[in-house]
Amino acid sequence: MAEEAVLGYLENNEEIGDSGEFAAELGIDHNEIVNVIKSLHGFRYVDAQDIKRETWVLTDEGKTYASVGSPEVQLFLAIPQEGITKDELQKKLDPSAFKIGCAQAAKNKWVDMGKQLISRKVQHVDDKVKERLLQIQQGQSIGSDEIKALKARKLIVPQTWKGYSVKKGPNYAPKRKKVVTDLTRDNFQSGEWKELEFKEYNYSAKGQPLEGGHLHPLLKVRAQLKQIFLCMGFEEMPTNNFVESSFWNFDALFQPQQHPARDSHDTFFLETPSTTKKLPEDYVQRVKQIHEYGGYGSRGYVYDWKREEANKNLLRTHTTAVSSRMLYQLAQKKPFSPKKYFSIDRVFRNEAVDRTHLAEFHQIEGLVCDRGLTLCDLIGVLHDFFSRLGMTKLKFKPAYNPYTEPSMEIFSYHEGFKKWVEVGNSGMFRPEMLQPMGLPEDVQVIAWGLSLERPTMILYGIDNIRDLFGPKVDLGLIKKNPICRLGID
């Protein structure tokens, strides 16, 4: 109906001057007219020009006053001829109407606000506010001073009205021709194809974008780090065991059974299966011996080592549990051959979740196993590794780890923060860890580790780890984040 009205009117007239007035005359919703004009304009049946008008509309508060009257008039009408106390008057009105009404009625000098009694000063008032609001609501114009007063009381707000003026277009016709997109067998058989008008083919139209997969920022940084390790000649360790025994996670690393990290407040222990069923018995006995009585120049921890503690299953707290397995397997191969291993995978800690901590995260670990390694070799490898990440300024600070001696925390100077930031931990595995495995006495292992989340957050400008990893991740971030580029030499 709206399309017929627009095309039919233009058949006998030059122009529709105002789509709003046109819609009102025909009793058709203006939005329906606007949609038709846009469609006809797209096919060049008509040429449409924008019309914009600034109008005023009532706020929710203004609509209320237009319905029930302004607060000042409500208050005036609630005051009897003999006057009324403030408390009694307050009970008769809404709190907001009372407060506004008192101020406006006093300003208009309608009432006498006495200390004990509120009384009328005039016998009759006109509700000019309601009258003006109704005029605006009905589309009538009012004076600029009245507009200013209503606007100051936040009873009206400006609104831009949009419409069109319409003229005939180059493809104008009194009725829209039906264009087809497909030519069928029936069209040929009936001869209808001779009369058909086909829709033009748009060669520049773009197809629907494909919703392909997107790599998570963590996976991008992980892939770059993996490439760095491979370029340095490292071999990736298998990290498919999220569940480990306490033996490989703690005992094999010369970590005492009374260590705080073994507490349930720090580690996730499994209920089912609660214990492991298989451990290398000869190696277990050597680990028990080194814990209880020491050896290889060590006093041990001098306590009763319990097998039931070592058998407990847990979610691994570090990927060093993987390193302990790999080094034990390497020790069984004769003759000994040097190895360089790395791993990047998930670990679990029973920690409170906040903007910098999660109960699960990713650990990056690298180790070199060879004869005659020293602390200088560790520092040299660390400089090589971190320089490939774009971190050339490094500092080292002595630290303590149960399974490394000496141990060092690694700091890098952050150009953005203008300060030194801790980026990892490192050390040389202790003989008490290596010798029970069966490695030769002159073989040392240097190792280091860091998290995957911290460098990723720095690279992508993320300051809350929960925005990077977990159920609250914004999928838009994953789709739009840039390609990861580390400072690889």
Coordinates of C-alpha atoms in Angstrom, one line a residue:
M1 CA 0.0 0.0 0.0
A2 CA 2.8 2.4 0.9
E3 CA 4.7 1.7 -2.3
E4 CA 1.6 2.1 -4.5
A5 CA 0.9 5.4 -2.7
V6 CA 4.4 6.8 -3.4
L7 CA 4.6 5.7 -7.0
G8 CA 1.0 6.7 -7.7
Y9 CA 1.4 10.2 -6.2
L10 CA 4.5 10.9 -8.3
E11 CA 2.7 9.8 -11.5
N12 CA 0.7 13.0 -11.3
N13 CA 2.9 15.2 -9.2
E14 CA 6.5 16.4 -9.4
E15 CA 7.5 15.9 -5.8
I16 CA 6.7 14.6 -2.3
G17 CA 8.0 17.5 -0.3
D18 CA 7.9 15.9 3.1
S19 CA 7.6 12.2 3.8
G20 CA 6.3 12.9 7.3
E21 CA 3.4 15.1 6.1
F22 CA 2.7 12.6 3.3
A23 CA 2.4 9.7 5.7
A24 CA 0.2 11.7 8.0
E25 CA -2.2 12.7 5.2
L26 CA -2.6 9.0 4.1
G27 CA -2.7 7.6 7.6
I28 CA 0.3 5.4 7.0
D29 CA 3.1 4.8 9.5
H30 CA 6.0 7.1 8.6
N31 CA 8.5 4.2 9.2
E32 CA 6.7 2.2 6.5
I33 CA 6.9 5.1 4.1
V34 CA 10.6 5.6 4.8
N35 CA 11.4 1.9 4.2
V36 CA 9.6 2.0 0.8
I37 CA 11.4 5.2 -0.2
K38 CA 14.8 3.6 0.6
S39 CA 13.9 0.5 -1.4
L40 CA 12.7 2.5 -4.4
H41 CA 15.7 4.8 -4.2
G42 CA 18.0 1.8 -4.3
F43 CA 16.5 0.7 -7.6
R44 CA 16.4 4.3 -8.9
Y45 CA 12.6 4.4 -9.2
V46 CA 12.9 7.6 -7.2
D47 CA 15.5 10.1 -6.0
A48 CA 15.3 10.9 -2.3
Q49 CA 16.9 13.7 -0.4
D50 CA 17.3 13.7 3.4
I51 CA 15.2 16.1 5.6
K52 CA 16.2 16.7 9.1
R53 CA 14.3 18.6 11.8
E54 CA 15.1 19.3 15.4
T55 CA 12.1 18.6 17.6
W56 CA 11.5 18.4 21.3
V57 CA 10.1 15.3 23.0
L58 CA 9.0 14.7 26.6
T59 CA 11.2 12.9 29.1
D60 CA 9.6 10.2 31.4
E61 CA 9.2 12.9 34.0
G62 CA 7.7 15.3 31.5
K63 CA 5.2 12.6 30.4
T64 CA 4.1 12.1 34.0
Y65 CA 3.5 15.9 34.5
A66 CA 1.6 16.0 31.2
S67 CA -0.7 13.3 32.5
V68 CA -1.2 14.2 36.2
G69 CA -0.1 17.9 36.3
S70 CA 3.0 19.7 37.4
P71 CA 4.3 19.2 41.0
E72 CA 3.6 22.8 42.0
V73 CA 0.0 22.5 40.9
Q74 CA -0.4 19.2 42.6
L75 CA 0.9 20.8 45.8
F76 CA -1.3 23.9 45.5
L77 CA -4.4 21.8 45.0
A78 CA -3.5 19.6 48.1
I79 CA -3.5 22.7 50.3
P80 CA -7.0 23.5 51.8
Q81 CA -8.3 27.0 52.3
E82 CA -7.5 27.0 56.0
G83 CA -3.9 25.8 55.4
I84 CA -2.1 22.6 56.4
T85 CA 0.9 21.5 58.3
K86 CA 4.1 20.5 56.5
D87 CA 3.9 16.9 57.8
E88 CA 0.2 16.5 56.7
L89 CA 0.9 17.9 53.3
Q90 CA 3.9 15.7 52.9
K91 CA 1.7 12.6 53.5
K92 CA -0.7 13.7 50.6
L93 CA 2.0 13.8 47.9
D94 CA 4.7 11.7 46.4
P95 CA 8.2 12.6 48.0
S96 CA 9.6 14.0 44.7
A97 CA 6.4 15.9 43.9
F98 CA 6.5 17.4 47.4
K99 CA 10.1 18.5 47.1
I100 CA 9.8 20.0 43.6
G101 CA 6.4 21.4 44.2
C102 CA 7.5 23.3 47.3
A103 CA 10.4 24.9 45.5
Q104 CA 8.4 25.9 42.4
A105 CA 5.2 27.0 44.2
A106 CA 7.3 29.3 46.5
K107 CA 9.1 30.6 43.5
N108 CA 5.8 31.4 41.8
K109 CA 4.6 33.1 45.0
W110 CA 1.5 30.8 45.1
V111 CA 2.0 29.6 48.7
D112 CA 3.2 30.9 52.1
M113 CA 5.7 28.5 53.5
G114 CA 5.3 29.2 57.2
K115 CA 7.2 27.4 60.0
Q116 CA 4.1 25.7 61.3
L117 CA 1.5 26.2 58.5
I118 CA 1.6 26.2 54.7
S119 CA -1.2 28.2 53.2
R120 CA -2.3 29.6 49.8
K121 CA -1.4 33.1 48.8
V122 CA -3.7 33.1 45.7
Q123 CA -7.0 31.5 45.1
H124 CA -6.5 30.0 41.6
V125 CA -3.5 28.9 39.5
D126 CA -3.2 27.7 35.9
D127 CA -1.0 24.7 35.1
K128 CA 1.1 26.3 32.4
V129 CA 3.7 23.5 32.6
K130 CA 1.2 20.8 31.8
E131 CA -0.3 23.0 29.1
R132 CA 3.1 23.5 27.4
L133 CA 4.0 19.8 27.7
L134 CA 0.8 18.8 26.0
Q135 CA 1.4 21.3 23.2
I136 CA 4.8 19.7 22.6
Q137 CA 3.4 16.3 22.8
Q138 CA 0.8 17.2 20.1
G139 CA 3.5 18.6 17.8
Q140 CA 2.6 22.3 18.4
S141 CA 5.3 25.0 18.7
I142 CA 5.8 27.1 21.8
G143 CA 8.0 30.1 22.7
S144 CA 11.7 29.9 23.1
D145 CA 11.5 31.1 26.8
E146 CA 9.1 28.3 27.6
I147 CA 11.3 25.8 25.8
K148 CA 14.3 27.0 27.8
A149 CA 12.4 26.7 31.1
L150 CA 11.2 23.1 30.4
K151 CA 14.6 22.1 29.2
A152 CA 16.2 23.5 32.4
R153 CA 13.8 21.3 34.4
K154 CA 14.8 18.3 32.2
L155 CA 11.2 17.8 31.2
I156 CA 12.0 17.8 27.4
V157 CA 15.0 16.7 25.3
P158 CA 15.9 17.5 21.7
Q159 CA 15.4 14.8 19.1
T160 CA 16.3 14.8 15.4
W161 CA 13.5 13.9 13.1
K162 CA 14.5 12.3 9.8
G163 CA 12.5 12.1 6.6
Y164 CA 12.8 12.5 2.9
S165 CA 11.7 14.6 -0.1
V166 CA 11.1 12.4 -3.1
K167 CA 11.2 13.0 -6.9
K168 CA 11.0 10.6 -9.9
G169 CA 14.2 8.7 -10.6
P170 CA 15.7 7.6 -13.9
N171 CA 13.9 4.2 -13.7
Y172 CA 10.6 5.6 -12.5
A173 CA 7.5 3.6 -13.4
P174 CA 4.0 3.7 -11.9
K175 CA 4.4 0.1 -10.7
R176 CA 7.6 -1.7 -9.8
K177 CA 8.6 -4.3 -12.4
K178 CA 9.2 -7.8 -11.0
V179 CA 12.8 -8.8 -11.8
V180 CA 13.8 -12.5 -11.6
T181 CA 17.1 -14.0 -10.7
D182 CA 16.6 -17.5 -12.2
L183 CA 15.7 -18.8 -15.7
T184 CA 13.7 -22.0 -15.4
R185 CA 12.5 -24.7 -17.8
D186 CA 8.9 -23.5 -17.3
N187 CA 10.0 -20.0 -18.5
F188 CA 11.2 -21.5 -21.8
Q189 CA 8.3 -23.8 -22.3
S190 CA 5.7 -21.1 -21.8
G191 CA 7.6 -18.5 -23.7
E192 CA 7.5 -16.3 -20.7
W193 CA 11.2 -15.7 -20.9
K194 CA 10.6 -13.1 -23.6
E195 CA 8.7 -10.9 -21.2
L196 CA 10.9 -11.4 -18.2
E197 CA 13.2 -8.7 -16.8
F198 CA 16.3 -10.0 -15.1
K199 CA 18.1 -8.6 -12.1
E200 CA 21.5 -7.2 -13.0
Y201 CA 24.4 -9.2 -11.8
N202 CA 26.6 -7.3 -9.3
Y203 CA 30.1 -8.4 -10.0
S204 CA 31.5 -6.3 -7.2
A205 CA 29.3 -7.7 -4.5
K206 CA 31.1 -9.5 -1.7
G207 CA 30.1 -12.9 -0.5
Q208 CA 29.2 -13.8 3.1
P209 CA 32.5 -13.8 5.2
L210 CA 33.6 -17.3 6.2
E211 CA 33.6 -18.0 9.9
G212 CA 36.9 -19.9 10.0
G213 CA 38.9 -20.9 13.1
H214 CA 41.2 -18.4 14.8
L215 CA 44.3 -19.1 16.8
H216 CA 44.2 -18.0 20.5
P217 CA 47.0 -15.5 21.4
L218 CA 48.5 -18.1 23.7
L219 CA 48.7 -20.6 20.8
K220 CA 50.4 -17.9 18.7
V221 CA 53.1 -17.1 21.2
R222 CA 53.5 -20.9 22.0
A223 CA 54.1 -21.6 18.3
Q224 CA 56.7 -18.9 18.2
L225 CA 58.5 -20.1 21.3
K226 CA 58.4 -23.7 20.0
Q227 CA 60.1 -22.5 16.8
I228 CA 62.8 -20.8 18.9
F229 CA 63.6 -24.0 20.8
L230 CA 63.7 -26.0 17.6
C231 CA 66.0 -23.4 16.0
M232 CA 68.3 -23.9 19.0
G233 CA 68.4 -27.6 18.5
F234 CA 66.1 -28.7 21.3
E235 CA 63.8 -31.7 21.2
E236 CA 60.2 -31.5 22.5
M237 CA 59.3 -33.7 25.5
P238 CA 55.9 -35.5 25.6
T239 CA 53.6 -33.6 28.0
N240 CA 50.4 -35.6 27.7
N241 CA 50.3 -36.6 31.4
F242 CA 48.2 -34.0 33.2
V243 CA 47.9 -36.5 36.1
E244 CA 51.2 -37.3 37.8
S245 CA 52.2 -39.2 40.9
S246 CA 53.8 -37.3 43.8
F247 CA 56.9 -39.4 43.2
W248 CA 57.7 -37.9 39.7
N249 CA 56.3 -34.5 40.6
F250 CA 58.1 -34.1 44.0
D251 CA 60.2 -37.0 45.3
A252 CA 62.3 -37.6 42.1
L253 CA 63.1 -33.9 42.2
F254 CA 64.6 -34.2 45.7
Q255 CA 61.7 -32.2 47.2
P256 CA 61.0 -33.3 50.8
Q257 CA 57.6 -34.9 51.7
Q258 CA 57.0 -32.2 54.4
H259 CA 57.4 -29.4 51.8
P260 CA 54.5 -26.8 51.9
A261 CA 53.9 -27.3 48.2
R262 CA 52.6 -30.8 48.9
D263 CA 49.8 -29.4 51.0
S264 CA 46.2 -29.6 49.6
H265 CA 46.0 -25.8 49.8
D266 CA 48.7 -25.6 47.0
T267 CA 48.2 -28.8 45.0
F268 CA 45.1 -30.6 43.5
F269 CA 45.2 -34.2 44.7
L270 CA 43.0 -36.8 43.0
E271 CA 40.3 -38.8 44.7
T272 CA 39.9 -41.4 42.0
P273 CA 42.4 -42.9 41.2
S274 CA 44.0 -41.7 44.4
T275 CA 47.3 -43.5 44.0
T276 CA 49.6 -44.8 41.2
K277 CA 50.1 -48.5 40.6
K278 CA 53.4 -48.6 38.9
L279 CA 56.8 -47.0 39.8
P280 CA 60.4 -48.3 39.0
E281 CA 61.1 -50.0 42.3
D282 CA 64.9 -49.9 42.2
Y283 CA 64.8 -46.2 41.4
V284 CA 62.3 -45.7 44.2
Q285 CA 64.6 -47.3 46.7
R286 CA 67.5 -45.0 45.6
V287 CA 65.3 -41.9 46.0
K288 CA 64.1 -43.1 49.4
Q289 CA 67.8 -43.6 50.4
I290 CA 68.9 -40.1 49.3
H291 CA 65.9 -38.5 51.1
E292 CA 66.5 -40.3 54.4
Y293 CA 70.3 -40.6 54.6
G294 CA 71.7 -38.5 51.8
G295 CA 74.6 -39.3 49.5
Y296 CA 76.8 -37.8 46.8
G297 CA 78.1 -35.3 49.3
S298 CA 74.6 -34.5 50.8
R299 CA 73.2 -35.2 54.2
G300 CA 69.7 -35.7 52.8
Y301 CA 66.7 -34.6 54.8
V302 CA 67.0 -37.1 57.7
Y303 CA 63.4 -38.1 58.0
D304 CA 61.2 -41.3 57.5
W305 CA 60.4 -41.2 53.8
K306 CA 56.9 -42.7 53.2
R307 CA 56.0 -44.7 50.1
E308 CA 52.2 -43.9 50.5
E309 CA 53.0 -40.2 50.1
A310 CA 55.0 -40.8 46.9
N311 CA 52.1 -42.9 45.5
K312 CA 49.5 -40.1 45.7
N313 CA 48.1 -38.9 42.4
L314 CA 47.8 -35.2 41.6
L315 CA 47.5 -32.7 38.8
R316 CA 51.0 -31.8 37.9
T317 CA 52.2 -28.5 39.5
H318 CA 55.1 -28.0 37.0
T319 CA 56.4 -29.6 33.8
T320 CA 59.6 -30.4 35.6
A321 CA 57.8 -33.6 36.5
V322 CA 58.1 -34.4 32.7
S323 CA 61.8 -33.5 32.9
S324 CA 62.3 -36.0 35.7
R325 CA 60.8 -38.8 33.7
M326 CA 62.8 -37.9 30.6
L327 CA 66.1 -37.7 32.5
Y328 CA 65.4 -41.1 34.1
Q329 CA 64.8 -42.6 30.7
L330 CA 67.9 -41.0 29.3
A331 CA 69.9 -42.4 32.2
Q332 CA 68.9 -46.0 31.3
K333 CA 70.3 -45.7 27.8
K334 CA 74.0 -46.7 27.6
P335 CA 76.3 -45.2 26.6
F336 CA 75.2 -41.7 27.7
S337 CA 74.4 -39.2 24.9
P338 CA 73.9 -35.4 25.5
K339 CA 70.3 -34.1 25.1
K340 CA 68.5 -30.7 24.9
Y341 CA 64.8 -30.9 25.8
F342 CA 62.0 -28.4 26.0
S343 CA 58.3 -28.5 26.8
I344 CA 55.4 -26.0 26.8
D345 CA 52.2 -27.2 28.4
R346 CA 49.6 -26.8 31.1
V347 CA 50.2 -27.1 34.9
F348 CA 47.8 -26.7 37.9
R349 CA 48.1 -24.9 41.2
N350 CA 45.5 -24.6 43.9
E351 CA 45.6 -20.8 44.0
A352 CA 43.1 -18.1 44.5
V353 CA 42.1 -16.6 41.1
D354 CA 42.8 -12.9 40.7
R355 CA 44.0 -10.5 37.9
T356 CA 47.5 -12.1 37.7
H357 CA 46.8 -15.7 38.9
L358 CA 44.8 -18.7 37.7
A359 CA 44.4 -22.2 39.0
E360 CA 45.9 -23.5 35.7
F361 CA 48.5 -21.9 33.4
H362 CA 51.2 -22.9 31.0
Q363 CA 54.8 -23.4 31.8
I364 CA 57.7 -23.2 29.4
E365 CA 60.7 -25.3 30.3
G366 CA 64.1 -25.9 28.7
L367 CA 67.0 -28.1 29.8
V368 CA 70.4 -29.2 28.6
C369 CA 72.0 -32.4 29.8
D370 CA 75.7 -32.9 29.0
R371 CA 79.1 -33.5 30.6
G372 CA 81.0 -30.7 32.3
L373 CA 78.3 -28.0 32.3
T374 CA 78.8 -25.0 34.5
L375 CA 76.8 -21.9 35.6
C376 CA 78.5 -20.0 32.8
D377 CA 77.0 -22.4 30.3
L378 CA 73.5 -21.7 31.9
I379 CA 74.0 -17.9 31.7
G380 CA 75.1 -18.2 28.1
V381 CA 72.2 -20.3 27.0
L382 CA 69.8 -18.0 28.8
H383 CA 71.2 -14.9 27.0
D384 CA 70.8 -16.8 23.7
F385 CA 67.3 -17.9 24.4
F386 CA 65.9 -14.6 25.7
S387 CA 67.6 -12.6 23.0
R388 CA 65.5 -14.5 20.5
L389 CA 62.5 -13.3 22.5
G390 CA 63.7 -9.7 22.1
M391 CA 65.0 -9.5 25.6
T392 CA 68.7 -8.5 25.5
K393 CA 69.1 -6.9 28.9
L394 CA 69.2 -9.6 31.5
K395 CA 70.1 -9.7 35.2
F396 CA 70.4 -12.7 37.5
K397 CA 69.6 -13.0 41.2
P398 CA 70.5 -15.9 43.5
A399 CA 67.5 -18.0 44.6
Y400 CA 66.6 -21.2 46.2
N401 CA 64.9 -24.3 44.7
P402 CA 64.8 -27.8 46.3
Y403 CA 66.1 -29.5 43.1
T404 CA 68.6 -26.9 41.7
E405 CA 71.8 -25.6 43.2
P406 CA 72.9 -23.0 42.3
S407 CA 69.6 -21.3 41.4
M408 CA 68.9 -18.0 39.8
E409 CA 65.9 -15.8 39.2
I410 CA 66.0 -14.1 35.7
F411 CA 65.1 -10.4 35.3
S412 CA 64.8 -8.5 32.0
Y413 CA 64.6 -4.7 31.6
H414 CA 61.1 -3.8 30.2
E415 CA 61.4 -0.7 28.0
G416 CA 57.6 0.0 28.3
F417 CA 57.5 -0.3 32.1
K418 CA 61.0 1.3 32.5
K419 CA 62.0 -1.2 35.1
W420 CA 63.4 -4.7 35.6
V421 CA 60.8 -7.4 35.5
E422 CA 61.2 -11.0 36.6
V423 CA 60.7 -13.3 33.6
G424 CA 61.8 -16.8 34.8
N425 CA 63.7 -19.1 37.1
S426 CA 66.7 -21.3 36.4
G427 CA 69.4 -23.4 38.0
M428 CA 71.5 -26.6 37.8
F429 CA 69.8 -29.8 38.9
R430 CA 71.3 -31.1 42.1
P431 CA 73.4 -34.4 42.2
E432 CA 70.8 -35.7 44.7
M433 CA 68.3 -35.6 41.9
L434 CA 70.5 -36.8 39.0
Q435 CA 72.7 -39.5 40.6
P436 CA 69.9 -41.8 41.8
M437 CA 68.6 -41.8 38.2
G438 CA 71.8 -43.5 37.1
L439 CA 73.4 -40.6 35.1
P440 CA 77.2 -40.5 35.1
E441 CA 78.8 -38.4 37.8
D442 CA 80.3 -35.9 35.4
V443 CA 77.0 -35.2 33.8
Q444 CA 75.2 -31.9 34.7
V445 CA 71.8 -30.5 33.8
I446 CA 71.1 -26.8 33.4
A447 CA 67.4 -25.8 33.2
W448 CA 65.1 -22.8 33.2
G449 CA 61.4 -22.1 33.1
L450 CA 58.9 -19.3 32.7
S451 CA 55.1 -18.9 32.2
L452 CA 53.5 -18.6 28.8
E453 CA 50.8 -16.2 30.0
R454 CA 53.1 -13.4 31.2
P455 CA 54.9 -12.7 27.8
T456 CA 51.6 -13.1 26.0
M457 CA 49.9 -10.5 28.2
I458 CA 52.8 -8.1 27.6
L459 CA 52.8 -8.7 23.8
Y460 CA 49.0 -8.1 23.5
G461 CA 48.7 -5.4 26.1
I462 CA 46.4 -7.4 28.4
D463 CA 46.5 -6.5 32.1
N464 CA 44.0 -9.2 33.5
I465 CA 44.9 -12.8 33.0
R466 CA 41.2 -13.7 33.0
D467 CA 40.7 -11.8 29.8
L468 CA 43.3 -14.0 28.2
F469 CA 42.6 -17.5 29.5
G470 CA 39.3 -19.0 30.9
P471 CA 35.6 -18.8 30.4
K472 CA 35.4 -14.9 30.2
V473 CA 37.6 -14.6 27.2
D474 CA 36.2 -12.2 24.6
L475 CA 35.9 -14.1 21.3
G476 CA 36.3 -10.8 19.4
L477 CA 39.9 -10.5 20.9
I478 CA 40.7 -13.9 19.5
K479 CA 39.4 -13.1 16.0
K480 CA 41.0 -9.6 15.7
N481 CA 44.3 -9.9 17.5
P482 CA 47.5 -9.5 15.4
I483 CA 50.0 -12.1 14.4
C484 CA 52.6 -12.8 17.1
R485 CA 56.1 -11.5 16.3
L486 CA 58.9 -12.2 18.8
G487 CA 62.3 -10.7 18.4
I488 CA 63.8 -13.8 16.7
D489 CA 67.4 -13.4 15.5

